[in-house]
Amino acid sequence: MIDYTFRVIWENDDLLLVDKPPGCPCSLHVSNALEALDVAASASLGINLIRMNRLDVVTSGLVPLAKTAQGATRFWEEIRRDRLGKRYKALLTGPVPVGLLEHYMPGKIIHRRPAPRAISRRPLPGWKLCQTRVLSCQPVAFSELNLVAIHDGQDGGSGGEKDLPPSLYEVEAELVTGRTHQLRAVFAAEGSPIWQDSMYAPMTSFLLEDEKDPAIQALYPLCMEPRASTGIALQCARLTFWEQTVQAGAPWWRRKGKNREGGCPDVESDRQGLRESKEVK
């Protein structure tokens, strides 16, 4: 039911970029045959599109879709040659250090759990280097943001204004490596999970130094999927490819208008927020 006609941020003859809202799946599955991004955007825009990159269901921001086979081939070449630059914006529950953060993440599923992903500060056998460059981290008061005062499991399930921290921290970060759930896992391991990310909030400050450590088994039952409809405060804000840079509109927590419970804008406010962002650019 998403109207993608106003979500196209950039396009040429071979490629277009859409601003994906939280709740829209990128990966096609038998359970979302009509809702997956490439299917829904193709139907909405009246053209057959090929998804070239993915975001988590609960993440918003830029996703490239190829309009032609030539465009798909060219874009895959950017990915293969590691020339696709990704910059994200996020709201965190605490500060993280500015600069290059280095961690390690399992190269395979451990304990039969694909998520949450565990993080270590030292290399373990078969684990992969995980690099994140934090460009900025600034405290921001709730009064500066367009948020609904509710925790989506952030503190274990309670909600209401009395549970909110005095401020959040707005971060801009680049992915040096592109591991699954990298930013979500890294920020939680650093002690500052992403706002409303109930999957990783229980993993706050947890570092796995041994795959056999039973402590992680005790955390798994607390790690609940965030509500897809509200999403988490994470946006793919900028993509660099083909020697150019494309910037997304303002993240949902910075847009004006009425918000649904959980923080994301309703449809009309979302449309207006994107329109205003395009006009500013």
CSV table of C-alpha atoms in Angstrom, one decimal:
chain,number,residue,atom,x,y,z
A,1,MET,CA,0.0,0.0,0.0
A,2,ILE,CA,3.1,2.3,-0.2
A,3,ASP,CA,3.0,5.0,-2.8
A,4,TYR,CA,6.5,5.1,-4.3
A,5,THR,CA,5.8,7.9,-6.8
A,6,PHE,CA,6.8,10.5,-4.2
A,7,ARG,CA,9.7,8.4,-2.8
A,8,VAL,CA,12.0,8.5,-5.8
A,9,ILE,CA,14.9,10.6,-4.7
A,10,TRP,CA,17.1,10.3,-7.8
A,11,GLU,CA,17.0,8.6,-11.2
A,12,ASN,CA,18.5,8.4,-14.6
A,13,ASP,CA,17.8,6.1,-17.6
A,14,ASP,CA,19.3,3.0,-15.8
A,15,LEU,CA,18.8,3.4,-12.1
A,16,LEU,CA,16.6,5.1,-9.5
A,17,LEU,CA,16.9,5.5,-5.7
A,18,VAL,CA,13.9,5.4,-3.4
A,19,ASP,CA,13.5,6.4,0.2
A,20,LYS,CA,12.3,3.2,1.8
A,21,PRO,CA,10.0,3.6,4.9
A,22,PRO,CA,10.3,1.4,7.9
A,23,GLY,CA,8.1,-1.7,7.6
A,24,CYS,CA,8.9,-2.4,4.0
A,25,PRO,CA,10.9,-5.7,3.4
A,26,CYS,CA,13.7,-5.7,0.8
A,27,SER,CA,14.1,-9.4,0.5
A,28,LEU,CA,11.4,-11.3,-1.5
A,29,HIS,CA,9.8,-14.2,0.3
A,30,VAL,CA,6.7,-16.3,0.0
A,31,SER,CA,5.2,-14.3,2.9
A,32,ASN,CA,5.7,-10.9,1.3
A,33,ALA,CA,5.2,-11.5,-2.4
A,34,LEU,CA,3.3,-8.2,-2.8
A,35,GLU,CA,5.0,-6.1,-0.2
A,36,ALA,CA,8.7,-6.6,-1.0
A,37,LEU,CA,10.4,-3.4,-2.2
A,38,ASP,CA,11.1,-4.3,-5.8
A,39,VAL,CA,7.7,-5.8,-6.4
A,40,ALA,CA,5.8,-2.9,-4.7
A,41,ALA,CA,7.9,-0.2,-6.3
A,42,SER,CA,7.6,-1.8,-9.7
A,43,ALA,CA,3.8,-1.9,-9.4
A,44,SER,CA,3.6,1.7,-8.0
A,45,LEU,CA,5.9,3.2,-10.7
A,46,GLY,CA,4.8,1.0,-13.6
A,47,ILE,CA,8.2,-0.3,-14.5
A,48,ASN,CA,10.1,-3.5,-13.8
A,49,LEU,CA,12.8,-2.8,-11.2
A,50,ILE,CA,15.7,-4.9,-9.8
A,51,ARG,CA,16.7,-4.3,-6.2
A,52,MET,CA,20.5,-3.7,-6.0
A,53,ASN,CA,21.0,-3.4,-2.3
A,54,ARG,CA,19.0,-4.1,0.9
A,55,LEU,CA,18.1,-2.6,4.2
A,56,ASP,CA,16.5,-4.3,7.2
A,57,VAL,CA,12.7,-4.2,7.4
A,58,VAL,CA,12.9,-1.8,10.4
A,59,THR,CA,15.5,0.5,8.7
A,60,SER,CA,14.6,3.4,6.4
A,61,GLY,CA,16.5,5.3,3.7
A,62,LEU,CA,18.1,5.0,0.3
A,63,VAL,CA,17.7,1.7,-1.7
A,64,PRO,CA,18.9,1.5,-5.4
A,65,LEU,CA,16.7,-0.2,-8.0
A,66,ALA,CA,17.9,-0.9,-11.5
A,67,LYS,CA,15.6,0.0,-14.4
A,68,THR,CA,17.7,-1.8,-17.0
A,69,ALA,CA,20.0,-4.8,-17.2
A,70,GLN,CA,22.8,-2.4,-18.1
A,71,GLY,CA,22.1,-0.4,-15.0
A,72,ALA,CA,22.2,-3.5,-12.8
A,73,THR,CA,25.5,-4.7,-14.3
A,74,ARG,CA,27.1,-1.3,-13.8
A,75,PHE,CA,25.9,-1.0,-10.2
A,76,TRP,CA,27.0,-4.5,-9.3
A,77,GLU,CA,30.4,-3.6,-10.6
A,78,GLU,CA,30.5,-0.7,-8.1
A,79,ILE,CA,29.7,-3.2,-5.3
A,80,ARG,CA,32.2,-5.8,-6.5
A,81,ARG,CA,35.0,-3.2,-6.7
A,82,ASP,CA,34.0,-1.9,-3.2
A,83,ARG,CA,33.2,1.6,-4.6
A,84,LEU,CA,29.7,1.9,-3.1
A,85,GLY,CA,29.9,4.4,-0.2
A,86,LYS,CA,27.2,4.2,2.5
A,87,ARG,CA,26.6,6.8,5.1
A,88,TYR,CA,23.9,6.4,7.9
A,89,LYS,CA,22.2,8.6,10.4
A,90,ALA,CA,20.9,7.2,13.7
A,91,LEU,CA,19.6,8.1,17.1
A,92,LEU,CA,21.4,6.4,20.0
A,93,THR,CA,20.6,6.1,23.6
A,94,GLY,CA,24.1,7.2,24.6
A,95,PRO,CA,27.3,8.5,23.0
A,96,VAL,CA,29.9,6.6,21.0
A,97,PRO,CA,33.4,7.7,20.2
A,98,VAL,CA,34.1,9.6,17.0
A,99,GLY,CA,36.6,7.9,14.7
A,100,LEU,CA,37.2,4.3,13.4
A,101,LEU,CA,35.7,1.6,15.5
A,102,GLU,CA,37.0,-2.0,15.0
A,103,HIS,CA,35.2,-5.1,16.1
A,104,TYR,CA,34.8,-8.7,14.9
A,105,MET,CA,31.6,-10.5,14.0
A,106,PRO,CA,31.0,-14.2,13.4
A,107,GLY,CA,31.4,-15.3,9.8
A,108,LYS,CA,28.6,-17.9,10.4
A,109,ILE,CA,25.4,-18.3,12.4
A,110,ILE,CA,26.2,-19.3,16.0
A,111,HIS,CA,23.9,-21.0,18.5
A,112,ARG,CA,21.4,-21.4,15.7
A,113,ARG,CA,20.5,-17.7,16.0
A,114,PRO,CA,20.9,-15.5,12.9
A,115,ALA,CA,20.2,-12.5,15.0
A,116,PRO,CA,21.2,-10.7,17.1
A,117,ARG,CA,24.8,-10.7,15.9
A,118,ALA,CA,27.5,-11.1,18.5
A,119,ILE,CA,30.5,-8.7,18.6
A,120,SER,CA,34.0,-9.1,19.9
A,121,ARG,CA,36.9,-6.7,20.3
A,122,ARG,CA,39.5,-9.4,19.3
A,123,PRO,CA,39.6,-11.7,16.3
A,124,LEU,CA,38.2,-15.2,17.0
A,125,PRO,CA,38.7,-18.1,14.6
A,126,GLY,CA,36.5,-17.6,11.5
A,127,TRP,CA,35.2,-14.2,12.6
A,128,LYS,CA,35.3,-11.2,10.2
A,129,LEU,CA,36.7,-7.7,10.7
A,130,CYS,CA,33.9,-5.2,11.2
A,131,GLN,CA,34.9,-1.5,10.7
A,132,THR,CA,32.7,1.5,11.3
A,133,ARG,CA,33.8,5.2,11.0
A,134,VAL,CA,31.8,7.5,13.3
A,135,LEU,CA,31.9,11.0,11.7
A,136,SER,CA,29.9,12.8,14.4
A,137,CYS,CA,28.0,12.2,17.6
A,138,GLN,CA,26.0,15.0,19.1
A,139,PRO,CA,23.5,15.1,22.0
A,140,VAL,CA,20.0,16.1,21.0
A,141,ALA,CA,17.1,16.9,23.3
A,142,PHE,CA,13.7,15.3,22.8
A,143,SER,CA,12.2,18.8,22.2
A,144,GLU,CA,14.3,19.1,19.0
A,145,LEU,CA,12.9,15.9,17.6
A,146,ASN,CA,9.5,14.7,16.3
A,147,LEU,CA,9.2,11.6,18.4
A,148,VAL,CA,6.3,9.9,20.2
A,149,ALA,CA,7.3,9.2,23.8
A,150,ILE,CA,7.2,5.4,23.8
A,151,HIS,CA,9.7,2.6,24.2
A,152,ASP,CA,9.3,-0.3,21.8
A,153,GLY,CA,10.9,-2.8,24.2
A,154,GLN,CA,14.0,-0.5,24.6
A,155,ASP,CA,13.9,-0.9,28.4
A,156,GLY,CA,12.5,-4.3,28.5
A,157,GLY,CA,8.9,-3.5,27.6
A,158,SER,CA,7.8,-0.5,29.7
A,159,GLY,CA,6.7,2.7,28.0
A,160,GLY,CA,5.7,6.2,28.8
A,161,GLU,CA,7.5,9.5,29.2
A,162,LYS,CA,8.9,8.6,32.7
A,163,ASP,CA,11.1,6.0,31.0
A,164,LEU,CA,12.7,8.3,28.5
A,165,PRO,CA,16.3,9.4,28.9
A,166,PRO,CA,17.0,13.1,29.1
A,167,SER,CA,18.5,13.2,25.7
A,168,LEU,CA,19.5,11.0,22.7
A,169,TYR,CA,22.6,11.2,20.6
A,170,GLU,CA,22.4,11.8,16.8
A,171,VAL,CA,25.2,10.0,14.9
A,172,GLU,CA,26.5,10.0,11.4
A,173,ALA,CA,28.6,7.0,10.4
A,174,GLU,CA,30.1,5.4,7.4
A,175,LEU,CA,30.3,1.6,6.8
A,176,VAL,CA,33.9,0.6,6.0
A,177,THR,CA,32.8,-3.0,6.0
A,178,GLY,CA,29.3,-4.2,5.3
A,179,ARG,CA,28.4,-6.9,7.8
A,180,THR,CA,24.8,-7.9,8.5
A,181,HIS,CA,23.3,-5.7,11.3
A,182,GLN,CA,26.7,-4.0,11.6
A,183,LEU,CA,25.6,-0.7,13.0
A,184,ARG,CA,22.9,-2.2,15.2
A,185,ALA,CA,25.4,-4.6,16.7
A,186,VAL,CA,28.3,-2.3,17.0
A,187,PHE,CA,26.5,0.6,18.7
A,188,ALA,CA,24.9,-1.8,21.2
A,189,ALA,CA,28.3,-3.4,21.9
A,190,GLU,CA,29.6,0.2,22.5
A,191,GLY,CA,26.9,0.7,25.1
A,192,SER,CA,24.6,2.8,23.1
A,193,PRO,CA,21.9,0.9,21.1
A,194,ILE,CA,19.8,2.5,18.4
A,195,TRP,CA,16.6,4.1,19.6
A,196,GLN,CA,13.7,1.6,19.6
A,197,ASP,CA,16.0,-1.4,18.5
A,198,SER,CA,14.6,-4.0,20.9
A,199,MET,CA,16.6,-6.7,19.2
A,200,TYR,CA,19.9,-5.2,20.3
A,201,ALA,CA,19.1,-3.2,23.4
A,202,PRO,CA,19.6,-6.4,25.6
A,203,MET,CA,23.0,-6.7,24.0
A,204,THR,CA,24.1,-3.3,25.4
A,205,SER,CA,27.9,-3.4,26.3
A,206,PHE,CA,28.0,-7.2,25.7
A,207,LEU,CA,31.2,-8.5,24.1
A,208,LEU,CA,31.5,-12.2,23.3
A,209,GLU,CA,35.1,-13.4,23.8
A,210,ASP,CA,34.3,-17.1,23.6
A,211,GLU,CA,31.6,-18.7,21.4
A,212,LYS,CA,31.0,-21.2,24.2
A,213,ASP,CA,30.2,-18.4,26.7
A,214,PRO,CA,26.8,-19.3,28.2
A,215,ALA,CA,26.0,-15.6,29.0
A,216,ILE,CA,24.8,-15.0,25.4
A,217,GLN,CA,22.3,-17.8,25.8
A,218,ALA,CA,20.7,-15.9,28.7
A,219,LEU,CA,20.4,-12.7,26.6
A,220,TYR,CA,18.7,-14.3,23.5
A,221,PRO,CA,15.2,-14.6,25.0
A,222,LEU,CA,15.3,-10.8,25.8
A,223,CYS,CA,16.1,-9.9,22.2
A,224,MET,CA,12.8,-9.2,20.5
A,225,GLU,CA,12.1,-8.1,17.0
A,226,PRO,CA,11.2,-4.4,16.8
A,227,ARG,CA,7.8,-3.6,15.4
A,228,ALA,CA,8.1,-3.4,11.7
A,229,SER,CA,5.5,-0.7,11.3
A,230,THR,CA,7.4,1.7,13.6
A,231,GLY,CA,10.9,0.7,12.8
A,232,ILE,CA,14.1,1.9,14.5
A,233,ALA,CA,15.9,5.2,14.3
A,234,LEU,CA,18.4,4.2,11.6
A,235,GLN,CA,18.5,5.7,8.1
A,236,CYS,CA,20.7,5.1,5.1
A,237,ALA,CA,21.2,8.8,4.5
A,238,ARG,CA,23.7,8.9,1.6
A,239,LEU,CA,25.0,6.7,-1.2
A,240,THR,CA,28.1,7.4,-3.3
A,241,PHE,CA,28.4,5.6,-6.6
A,242,TRP,CA,29.4,6.3,-10.3
A,243,GLU,CA,31.4,9.2,-8.9
A,244,GLN,CA,28.4,11.0,-7.6
A,245,THR,CA,26.6,11.3,-4.2
A,246,VAL,CA,22.9,11.1,-3.5
A,247,GLN,CA,21.4,12.4,-0.3
A,248,ALA,CA,18.2,11.1,1.3
A,249,GLY,CA,15.5,13.4,2.7
A,250,ALA,CA,15.5,14.2,6.4
A,251,PRO,CA,15.2,11.0,8.7
A,252,TRP,CA,11.7,10.4,10.0
A,253,TRP,CA,12.6,11.7,13.5
A,254,ARG,CA,13.5,15.1,11.9
A,255,ARG,CA,10.3,15.5,9.8
A,256,LYS,CA,7.4,17.7,10.7
A,257,GLY,CA,3.9,16.6,11.0
A,258,LYS,CA,1.9,14.0,12.9
A,259,ASN,CA,3.6,10.8,14.0
A,260,ARG,CA,2.2,7.4,14.6
A,261,GLU,CA,2.7,5.6,17.9
A,262,GLY,CA,6.4,4.6,18.0
A,263,GLY,CA,7.7,7.6,16.2
A,264,CYS,CA,7.3,7.2,12.4
A,265,PRO,CA,5.3,9.8,10.5
A,266,ASP,CA,1.8,8.9,9.2
A,267,VAL,CA,1.4,8.7,5.4
A,268,GLU,CA,0.5,12.3,4.7
A,269,SER,CA,3.2,13.7,7.1
A,270,ASP,CA,5.7,11.4,5.5
A,271,ARG,CA,4.8,12.6,2.0
A,272,GLN,CA,5.1,16.3,3.1
A,273,GLY,CA,8.4,15.6,4.9
A,274,LEU,CA,9.9,14.1,1.8
A,275,ARG,CA,8.6,16.9,-0.4
A,276,GLU,CA,10.1,19.5,1.9
A,277,SER,CA,13.4,17.7,2.0
A,278,LYS,CA,13.6,17.6,-1.8
A,279,GLU,CA,12.8,21.4,-2.0
A,280,VAL,CA,15.6,22.2,0.5
A,281,LYS,CA,18.1,20.2,-1.6
